[in-house]
Amino acid sequence: MQLDDLYRRVIMDHYKNPRNRGTMNEESVTINLNNPTCGDRISLQLQVVEGKVTDAKFSGEGCSISMSSASMMTEAVKGKTFDEALAMAEKFSALMKGDPVEFDEYEELDALSGVNKFPARIKCATLAWNALRKGIEQQQESH
Amino acid sequence: MNINAIREQFPILHQDINGHPLVYLDSAASSQKPRSVIDAVNRYYELDNANVHRGVHTLGSRATDAYEGAREKVAKLLNAGAPEQIIFTRGTTTALNLVASSYARSNCGEGDEIVITPMEHHSNLIPWQQAAKATGATLKYIPMQPDGTISLEDIEKTITPQTKVVSVTYVSNVLGLINPIKEITQIAHRNGAIMVVDGAQSTPHMKIDLQDLDVDFYAFSGHKMCGPTGIGALYGKKSLLNKMEPIEYGGEMIDFVDLYESTWKEIPYRFEGGTPIIAGAVGLGAAIDFLQEIGLDEIDRHERQLAAYAYEKLSSLDGITLYGPKQNRVGLVTFNLEDVHPHDVATVLDSKGIAIRAGHHCCQPLMRWLNVSATARASFYLYNTEDDIDRLADALLQTKEFFGHAIG
């Protein structure tokens, strides 16, 4: 068990300097999600224009893995269509299962591949992606 | 107390985790099991297994004797008086839900009060929230002092003649403090309320005398006291249990069944519908024998020494916050490291073979009161040593260095 596999430099950078942390004033989609087993929580805001995520911000509390994952996810999905974003979420689930996937769209996500070796922490990494899925599904259902 | 001889009896402790000898500091979540308990459960299945209270055959009698023998052991351990006042349950959660669903729902109504504290585990909080909603009673909280303790003055103020039920944990699973149960019980009784105690964190670690405490209900779990998972018990005063409705119906708990009406067995059987947790009770009985042979007072003394040692040792680390009072604490230390989330602390510790708990400890309202989202907790039992705490302290130093470097 190598801690450096989990806590890679990219992850710690996103933890220390989170991208897109904050809230949006404009009319946006807000998704609040908890990880009830540990108390982590995320509030994700998406700005949506014609089936596209034009901006994303998050706030909340959690460990280095959940917060860095949220930071990366918001960077990765900005400018993506719903389908593209959901495809990335699928790919991220595959990454957590240990499948050999690569994120050409946003390579920093590859750094989270080490989480797969720490089963107790997978839920931390997927929290933000679950919020994204939930937000997009809500949008798709309401249209 | 010969710690090495005790440790020898716990097979699980003698293994490496991630390349380091295991240091198990999560007994408040679930304790490890001695060989005698594991053997008792195996022996029951290999030699005595059958259903209880029905068969005429020899195995049925042996199984019944083993099950009822365990009930007597529980009654003796808690100085509970008559064994029929002990109801076997799945654990503390089921036991507390039984009181809330049966007693509270038929004895509380609008204008009545149910009194608890903000430090309760979810299992001694949500059943009362739900009972209050169902009956129209008001749920009230005894406020906590800055160190987490509750004062007699606040207890006196919160419990009133409208109070029907008071339910408080004996020992906080986060703050490690001991509540003044005897005094709260006297105040509850003076106001005509019944007293319920969550004994999940007290029963494994200290001598309990229910007749002296005079509480009306007391719940605990076997798996936190060297017993198997899936077994626990509720103590209730005979006079109250006799008037309570069962909440589960089926086999084992009936007296006479007709097409449209049925009657119930006497206590405790009317609250033990279905085939009971026989092997679990046998294992719990073996755990009680094991603990009593060492002596609960000895175990209590050992853990308090460890807790005091851990408190001193950890409070000397830079950037650590310890929660709960310094004095009169049981064997656990809850803490946070500055700038490192408790999950990350637990992962780094696990990589060094040290098992601690990180999260909200099933106490979300208490976490909000502490103004944190989560904490780390190291909890001790009879098999832990000062050496375990030294390894914890060293690993915490390394955690700080690792994260200081990683995010520096």
mmCIF file of N, CA, C and O in Angstrom, chain B residues 290-347:
data_model
loop_
_atom_site.group_PDB
_atom_site.id
_atom_site.type_symbol
_atom_site.label_atom_id
_atom_site.label_comp_id
_atom_site.label_asym_id
_atom_site.label_seq_id
_atom_site.Cartn_x
_atom_site.Cartn_y
_atom_site.Cartn_z
ATOM 1 N N PHE B 290 -15.656 -14.228 30.047
ATOM 2 C CA PHE B 290 -14.291 -13.756 29.790
ATOM 3 C C PHE B 290 -14.029 -12.427 30.509
ATOM 4 O O PHE B 290 -13.016 -12.262 31.196
ATOM 5 N N LEU B 291 -14.956 -11.494 30.364
ATOM 6 C CA LEU B 291 -14.765 -10.161 30.973
ATOM 7 C C LEU B 291 -14.778 -10.243 32.491
ATOM 8 O O LEU B 291 -14.007 -9.568 33.176
ATOM 9 N N GLN B 292 -15.671 -11.096 33.014
ATOM 10 C CA GLN B 292 -15.789 -11.172 34.477
ATOM 11 C C GLN B 292 -14.587 -11.870 35.108
ATOM 12 O O GLN B 292 -14.221 -11.581 36.240
ATOM 13 N N GLU B 293 -13.998 -12.767 34.344
ATOM 14 C CA GLU B 293 -12.816 -13.431 34.869
ATOM 15 C C GLU B 293 -11.677 -12.418 35.065
ATOM 16 O O GLU B 293 -10.937 -12.473 36.039
ATOM 17 N N ILE B 294 -11.568 -11.492 34.132
ATOM 18 C CA ILE B 294 -10.541 -10.444 34.271
ATOM 19 C C ILE B 294 -11.013 -9.393 35.281
ATOM 20 O O ILE B 294 -10.225 -8.883 36.075
ATOM 21 N N GLY B 295 -12.293 -9.088 35.245
ATOM 22 C CA GLY B 295 -12.873 -8.116 36.178
ATOM 23 C C GLY B 295 -13.118 -6.777 35.501
ATOM 24 O O GLY B 295 -12.194 -6.166 34.973
ATOM 25 N N LEU B 296 -14.375 -6.337 35.512
ATOM 26 C CA LEU B 296 -14.729 -5.080 34.862
ATOM 27 C C LEU B 296 -14.027 -3.895 35.515
ATOM 28 O O LEU B 296 -13.678 -2.927 34.837
ATOM 29 N N ASP B 297 -13.800 -3.967 36.822
ATOM 30 C CA ASP B 297 -13.106 -2.863 37.491
ATOM 31 C C ASP B 297 -11.666 -2.749 37.006
ATOM 32 O O ASP B 297 -11.145 -1.651 36.812
ATOM 33 N N GLU B 298 -11.029 -3.924 36.810
ATOM 34 C CA GLU B 298 -9.660 -3.948 36.293
ATOM 35 C C GLU B 298 -9.605 -3.363 34.878
ATOM 36 O O GLU B 298 -8.710 -2.580 34.543
ATOM 37 N N ILE B 299 -10.573 -3.766 34.053
ATOM 38 C CA ILE B 299 -10.626 -3.297 32.663
ATOM 39 C C ILE B 299 -10.823 -1.777 32.638
ATOM 40 O O ILE B 299 -10.144 -1.050 31.914
ATOM 41 N N ASP B 300 -11.729 -1.313 33.471
ATOM 42 C CA ASP B 300 -12.037 0.118 33.584
ATOM 43 C C ASP B 300 -10.765 0.892 33.957
ATOM 44 O O ASP B 300 -10.417 1.905 33.335
ATOM 45 N N ARG B 301 -10.058 0.370 34.965
ATOM 46 C CA ARG B 301 -8.848 1.047 35.448
ATOM 47 C C ARG B 301 -7.791 1.110 34.339
ATOM 48 O O ARG B 301 -7.196 2.160 34.073
ATOM 49 N N HIS B 302 -7.615 -0.012 33.652
ATOM 50 C CA HIS B 302 -6.630 -0.088 32.562
ATOM 51 C C HIS B 302 -6.954 0.924 31.458
ATOM 52 O O HIS B 302 -6.080 1.655 30.972
ATOM 53 N N GLU B 303 -8.227 1.000 31.077
ATOM 54 C CA GLU B 303 -8.614 1.896 29.986
ATOM 55 C C GLU B 303 -8.483 3.365 30.372
ATOM 56 O O GLU B 303 -8.114 4.203 29.549
ATOM 57 N N ARG B 304 -8.812 3.655 31.620
ATOM 58 C CA ARG B 304 -8.669 5.055 32.056
ATOM 59 C C ARG B 304 -7.207 5.478 32.051
ATOM 60 O O ARG B 304 -6.881 6.615 31.714
ATOM 61 N N GLN B 305 -6.330 4.551 32.419
ATOM 62 C CA GLN B 305 -4.888 4.841 32.355
ATOM 63 C C GLN B 305 -4.466 5.125 30.913
ATOM 64 O O GLN B 305 -3.746 6.090 30.645
ATOM 65 N N LEU B 306 -4.941 4.258 30.012
ATOM 66 C CA LEU B 306 -4.603 4.445 28.597
ATOM 67 C C LEU B 306 -5.141 5.777 28.082
ATOM 68 O O LEU B 306 -4.462 6.499 27.348
ATOM 69 N N ALA B 307 -6.387 6.097 28.470
ATOM 70 C CA ALA B 307 -7.017 7.337 27.992
ATOM 71 C C ALA B 307 -6.232 8.545 28.493
ATOM 72 O O ALA B 307 -5.983 9.498 27.740
ATOM 73 N N ALA B 308 -5.817 8.500 29.760
ATOM 74 C CA ALA B 308 -5.062 9.622 30.320
ATOM 75 C C ALA B 308 -3.715 9.746 29.609
ATOM 76 O O ALA B 308 -3.275 10.847 29.249
ATOM 77 N N TYR B 309 -3.085 8.589 29.359
ATOM 78 C CA TYR B 309 -1.800 8.576 28.665
ATOM 79 C C TYR B 309 -1.960 9.132 27.239
ATOM 80 O O TYR B 309 -1.172 9.972 26.787
ATOM 81 N N ALA B 310 -3.019 8.684 26.562
ATOM 82 C CA ALA B 310 -3.258 9.134 25.186
ATOM 83 C C ALA B 310 -3.566 10.627 25.159
ATOM 84 O O ALA B 310 -3.093 11.347 24.272
ATOM 85 N N TYR B 311 -4.336 11.073 26.125
ATOM 86 C CA TYR B 311 -4.713 12.500 26.157
ATOM 87 C C TYR B 311 -3.460 13.356 26.301
ATOM 88 O O TYR B 311 -3.271 14.335 25.573
ATOM 89 N N GLU B 312 -2.571 12.966 27.238
ATOM 90 C CA GLU B 312 -1.318 13.706 27.449
ATOM 91 C C GLU B 312 -0.452 13.683 26.192
ATOM 92 O O GLU B 312 0.017 14.702 25.711
ATOM 93 N N LYS B 313 -0.287 12.471 25.670
ATOM 94 C CA LYS B 313 0.613 12.257 24.534
ATOM 95 C C LYS B 313 0.130 13.030 23.296
ATOM 96 O O LYS B 313 0.911 13.702 22.630
ATOM 97 N N LEU B 314 -1.170 12.921 23.013
ATOM 98 C CA LEU B 314 -1.676 13.557 21.794
ATOM 99 C C LEU B 314 -1.765 15.071 21.951
ATOM 100 O O LEU B 314 -1.544 15.814 20.997
ATOM 101 N N SER B 315 -2.090 15.539 23.168
ATOM 102 C CA SER B 315 -2.245 16.989 23.305
ATOM 103 C C SER B 315 -0.906 17.712 23.173
ATOM 104 O O SER B 315 -0.875 18.923 22.993
ATOM 105 N N SER B 316 0.204 16.960 23.227
ATOM 106 C CA SER B 316 1.500 17.615 23.041
ATOM 107 C C SER B 316 1.827 17.825 21.557
ATOM 108 O O SER B 316 2.805 18.489 21.222
ATOM 109 N N LEU B 317 1.014 17.245 20.646
ATOM 110 C CA LEU B 317 1.275 17.437 19.208
ATOM 111 C C LEU B 317 0.792 18.816 18.770
ATOM 112 O O LEU B 317 -0.264 19.280 19.206
ATOM 113 N N ASP B 318 1.553 19.441 17.892
ATOM 114 C CA ASP B 318 1.150 20.740 17.350
ATOM 115 C C ASP B 318 -0.063 20.573 16.443
ATOM 116 O O ASP B 318 -0.150 19.616 15.685
ATOM 117 N N GLY B 319 -0.980 21.528 16.514
ATOM 118 C CA GLY B 319 -2.079 21.564 15.563
ATOM 119 C C GLY B 319 -3.110 20.474 15.759
ATOM 120 O O GLY B 319 -3.849 20.139 14.843
ATOM 121 N N ILE B 320 -3.194 19.912 16.981
ATOM 122 C CA ILE B 320 -4.221 18.895 17.241
ATOM 123 C C ILE B 320 -5.304 19.505 18.131
ATOM 124 O O ILE B 320 -5.007 20.341 18.989
ATOM 125 N N THR B 321 -6.555 19.141 17.871
ATOM 126 C CA THR B 321 -7.653 19.541 18.752
ATOM 127 C C THR B 321 -8.246 18.267 19.337
ATOM 128 O O THR B 321 -8.553 17.335 18.594
ATOM 129 N N LEU B 322 -8.370 18.227 20.673
ATOM 130 C CA LEU B 322 -8.993 17.076 21.324
ATOM 131 C C LEU B 322 -10.377 17.501 21.799
ATOM 132 O O LEU B 322 -10.561 18.625 22.263
ATOM 133 N N TYR B 323 -11.351 16.595 21.675
ATOM 134 C CA TYR B 323 -12.727 16.934 22.027
ATOM 135 C C TYR B 323 -13.130 16.218 23.306
ATOM 136 O O TYR B 323 -12.702 15.091 23.560
ATOM 137 N N GLY B 324 -13.979 16.889 24.082
ATOM 138 C CA GLY B 324 -14.481 16.288 25.319
ATOM 139 C C GLY B 324 -13.636 16.712 26.507
ATOM 140 O O GLY B 324 -12.564 17.290 26.348
ATOM 141 N N PRO B 325 -14.142 16.439 27.711
ATOM 142 C CA PRO B 325 -13.455 16.880 28.928
ATOM 143 C C PRO B 325 -12.150 16.116 29.143
ATOM 144 O O PRO B 325 -11.997 14.991 28.676
ATOM 145 N N LYS B 326 -11.232 16.756 29.857
ATOM 146 C CA LYS B 326 -9.950 16.112 30.133
ATOM 147 C C LYS B 326 -10.100 15.094 31.270
ATOM 148 O O LYS B 326 -9.493 14.028 31.245
ATOM 149 N N GLN B 327 -10.899 15.436 32.241
ATOM 150 C CA GLN B 327 -11.051 14.596 33.432
ATOM 151 C C GLN B 327 -12.173 13.568 33.241
ATOM 152 O O GLN B 327 -13.073 13.789 32.448
ATOM 153 N N ASN B 328 -12.111 12.535 34.050
ATOM 154 C CA ASN B 328 -13.185 11.543 34.119
ATOM 155 C C ASN B 328 -13.631 11.039 32.748
ATOM 156 O O ASN B 328 -14.820 11.034 32.444
ATOM 157 N N ARG B 329 -12.659 10.654 31.918
ATOM 158 C CA ARG B 329 -13.030 10.150 30.594
ATOM 159 C C ARG B 329 -12.721 8.655 30.493
ATOM 160 O O ARG B 329 -11.846 8.132 31.149
ATOM 161 N N VAL B 330 -13.484 8.006 29.643
ATOM 162 C CA VAL B 330 -13.260 6.582 29.427
ATOM 163 C C VAL B 330 -12.267 6.407 28.289
ATOM 164 O O VAL B 330 -11.721 7.384 27.775
ATOM 165 N N GLY B 331 -12.071 5.158 27.857
ATOM 166 C CA GLY B 331 -10.976 4.840 26.961
ATOM 167 C C GLY B 331 -11.141 5.217 25.515
ATOM 168 O O GLY B 331 -11.066 4.348 24.641
ATOM 169 N N LEU B 332 -11.324 6.472 25.238
ATOM 170 C CA LEU B 332 -11.285 6.904 23.840
ATOM 171 C C LEU B 332 -10.847 8.356 23.750
ATOM 172 O O LEU B 332 -11.026 9.122 24.688
ATOM 173 N N VAL B 333 -10.233 8.693 22.621
ATOM 174 C CA VAL B 333 -9.784 10.065 22.382
ATOM 175 C C VAL B 333 -10.235 10.461 20.985
ATOM 176 O O VAL B 333 -9.922 9.784 20.007
ATOM 177 N N THR B 334 -11.005 11.544 20.912
ATOM 178 C CA THR B 334 -11.504 12.039 19.639
ATOM 179 C C THR B 334 -10.756 13.319 19.309
ATOM 180 O O THR B 334 -10.559 14.162 20.187
ATOM 181 N N PHE B 335 -10.316 13.448 18.067
ATOM 182 C CA PHE B 335 -9.426 14.572 17.749
ATOM 183 C C PHE B 335 -9.496 14.948 16.273
ATOM 184 O O PHE B 335 -10.047 14.211 15.455
ATOM 185 N N ASN B 336 -8.921 16.089 15.964
ATOM 186 C CA ASN B 336 -8.691 16.495 14.582
ATOM 187 C C ASN B 336 -7.301 17.091 14.451
ATOM 188 O O ASN B 336 -6.818 17.741 15.382
ATOM 189 N N LEU B 337 -6.669 16.835 13.327
ATOM 190 C CA LEU B 337 -5.390 17.464 13.015
ATOM 191 C C LEU B 337 -5.659 18.657 12.119
ATOM 192 O O LEU B 337 -6.426 18.554 11.161
ATOM 193 N N GLU B 338 -5.001 19.751 12.423
ATOM 194 C CA GLU B 338 -5.168 20.971 11.643
ATOM 195 C C GLU B 338 -4.856 20.706 10.172
ATOM 196 O O GLU B 338 -3.828 20.087 9.851
ATOM 197 N N ASP B 339 -5.744 21.157 9.290
ATOM 198 C CA ASP B 339 -5.520 21.095 7.837
ATOM 199 C C ASP B 339 -5.477 19.691 7.246
ATOM 200 O O ASP B 339 -5.131 19.531 6.075
ATOM 201 N N VAL B 340 -5.769 18.671 8.029
ATOM 202 C CA VAL B 340 -5.839 17.320 7.452
ATOM 203 C C VAL B 340 -7.211 16.748 7.810
ATOM 204 O O VAL B 340 -7.574 16.696 8.985
ATOM 205 N N HIS B 341 -7.948 16.356 6.787
ATOM 206 C CA HIS B 341 -9.274 15.803 7.036
ATOM 207 C C HIS B 341 -9.150 14.448 7.737
ATOM 208 O O HIS B 341 -8.227 13.682 7.444
ATOM 209 N N PRO B 342 -10.082 14.141 8.683
ATOM 210 C CA PRO B 342 -9.982 12.867 9.415
ATOM 211 C C PRO B 342 -9.924 11.624 8.524
ATOM 212 O O PRO B 342 -9.276 10.639 8.892
ATOM 213 N N HIS B 343 -10.557 11.664 7.349
ATOM 214 C CA HIS B 343 -10.446 10.502 6.446
ATOM 215 C C HIS B 343 -9.024 10.308 5.987
ATOM 216 O O HIS B 343 -8.544 9.188 5.836
ATOM 217 N N ASP B 344 -8.395 11.427 5.700
ATOM 218 C CA ASP B 344 -7.008 11.343 5.240
ATOM 219 C C ASP B 344 -6.116 10.859 6.375
ATOM 220 O O ASP B 344 -5.204 10.063 6.154
ATOM 221 N N VAL B 345 -6.400 11.314 7.593
ATOM 222 C CA VAL B 345 -5.661 10.833 8.763
ATOM 223 C C VAL B 345 -5.822 9.315 8.864
ATOM 224 O O VAL B 345 -4.843 8.573 9.011
ATOM 225 N N ALA B 346 -7.068 8.842 8.735
ATOM 226 C CA ALA B 346 -7.336 7.406 8.907
ATOM 227 C C ALA B 346 -6.669 6.583 7.817
ATOM 228 O O ALA B 346 -6.191 5.473 8.079
ATOM 229 N N THR B 347 -6.621 7.113 6.593
ATOM 230 C CA THR B 347 -5.968 6.380 5.506
ATOM 231 C C THR B 347 -4.467 6.282 5.735
ATOM 232 O O THR B 347 -3.865 5.218 5.549
#
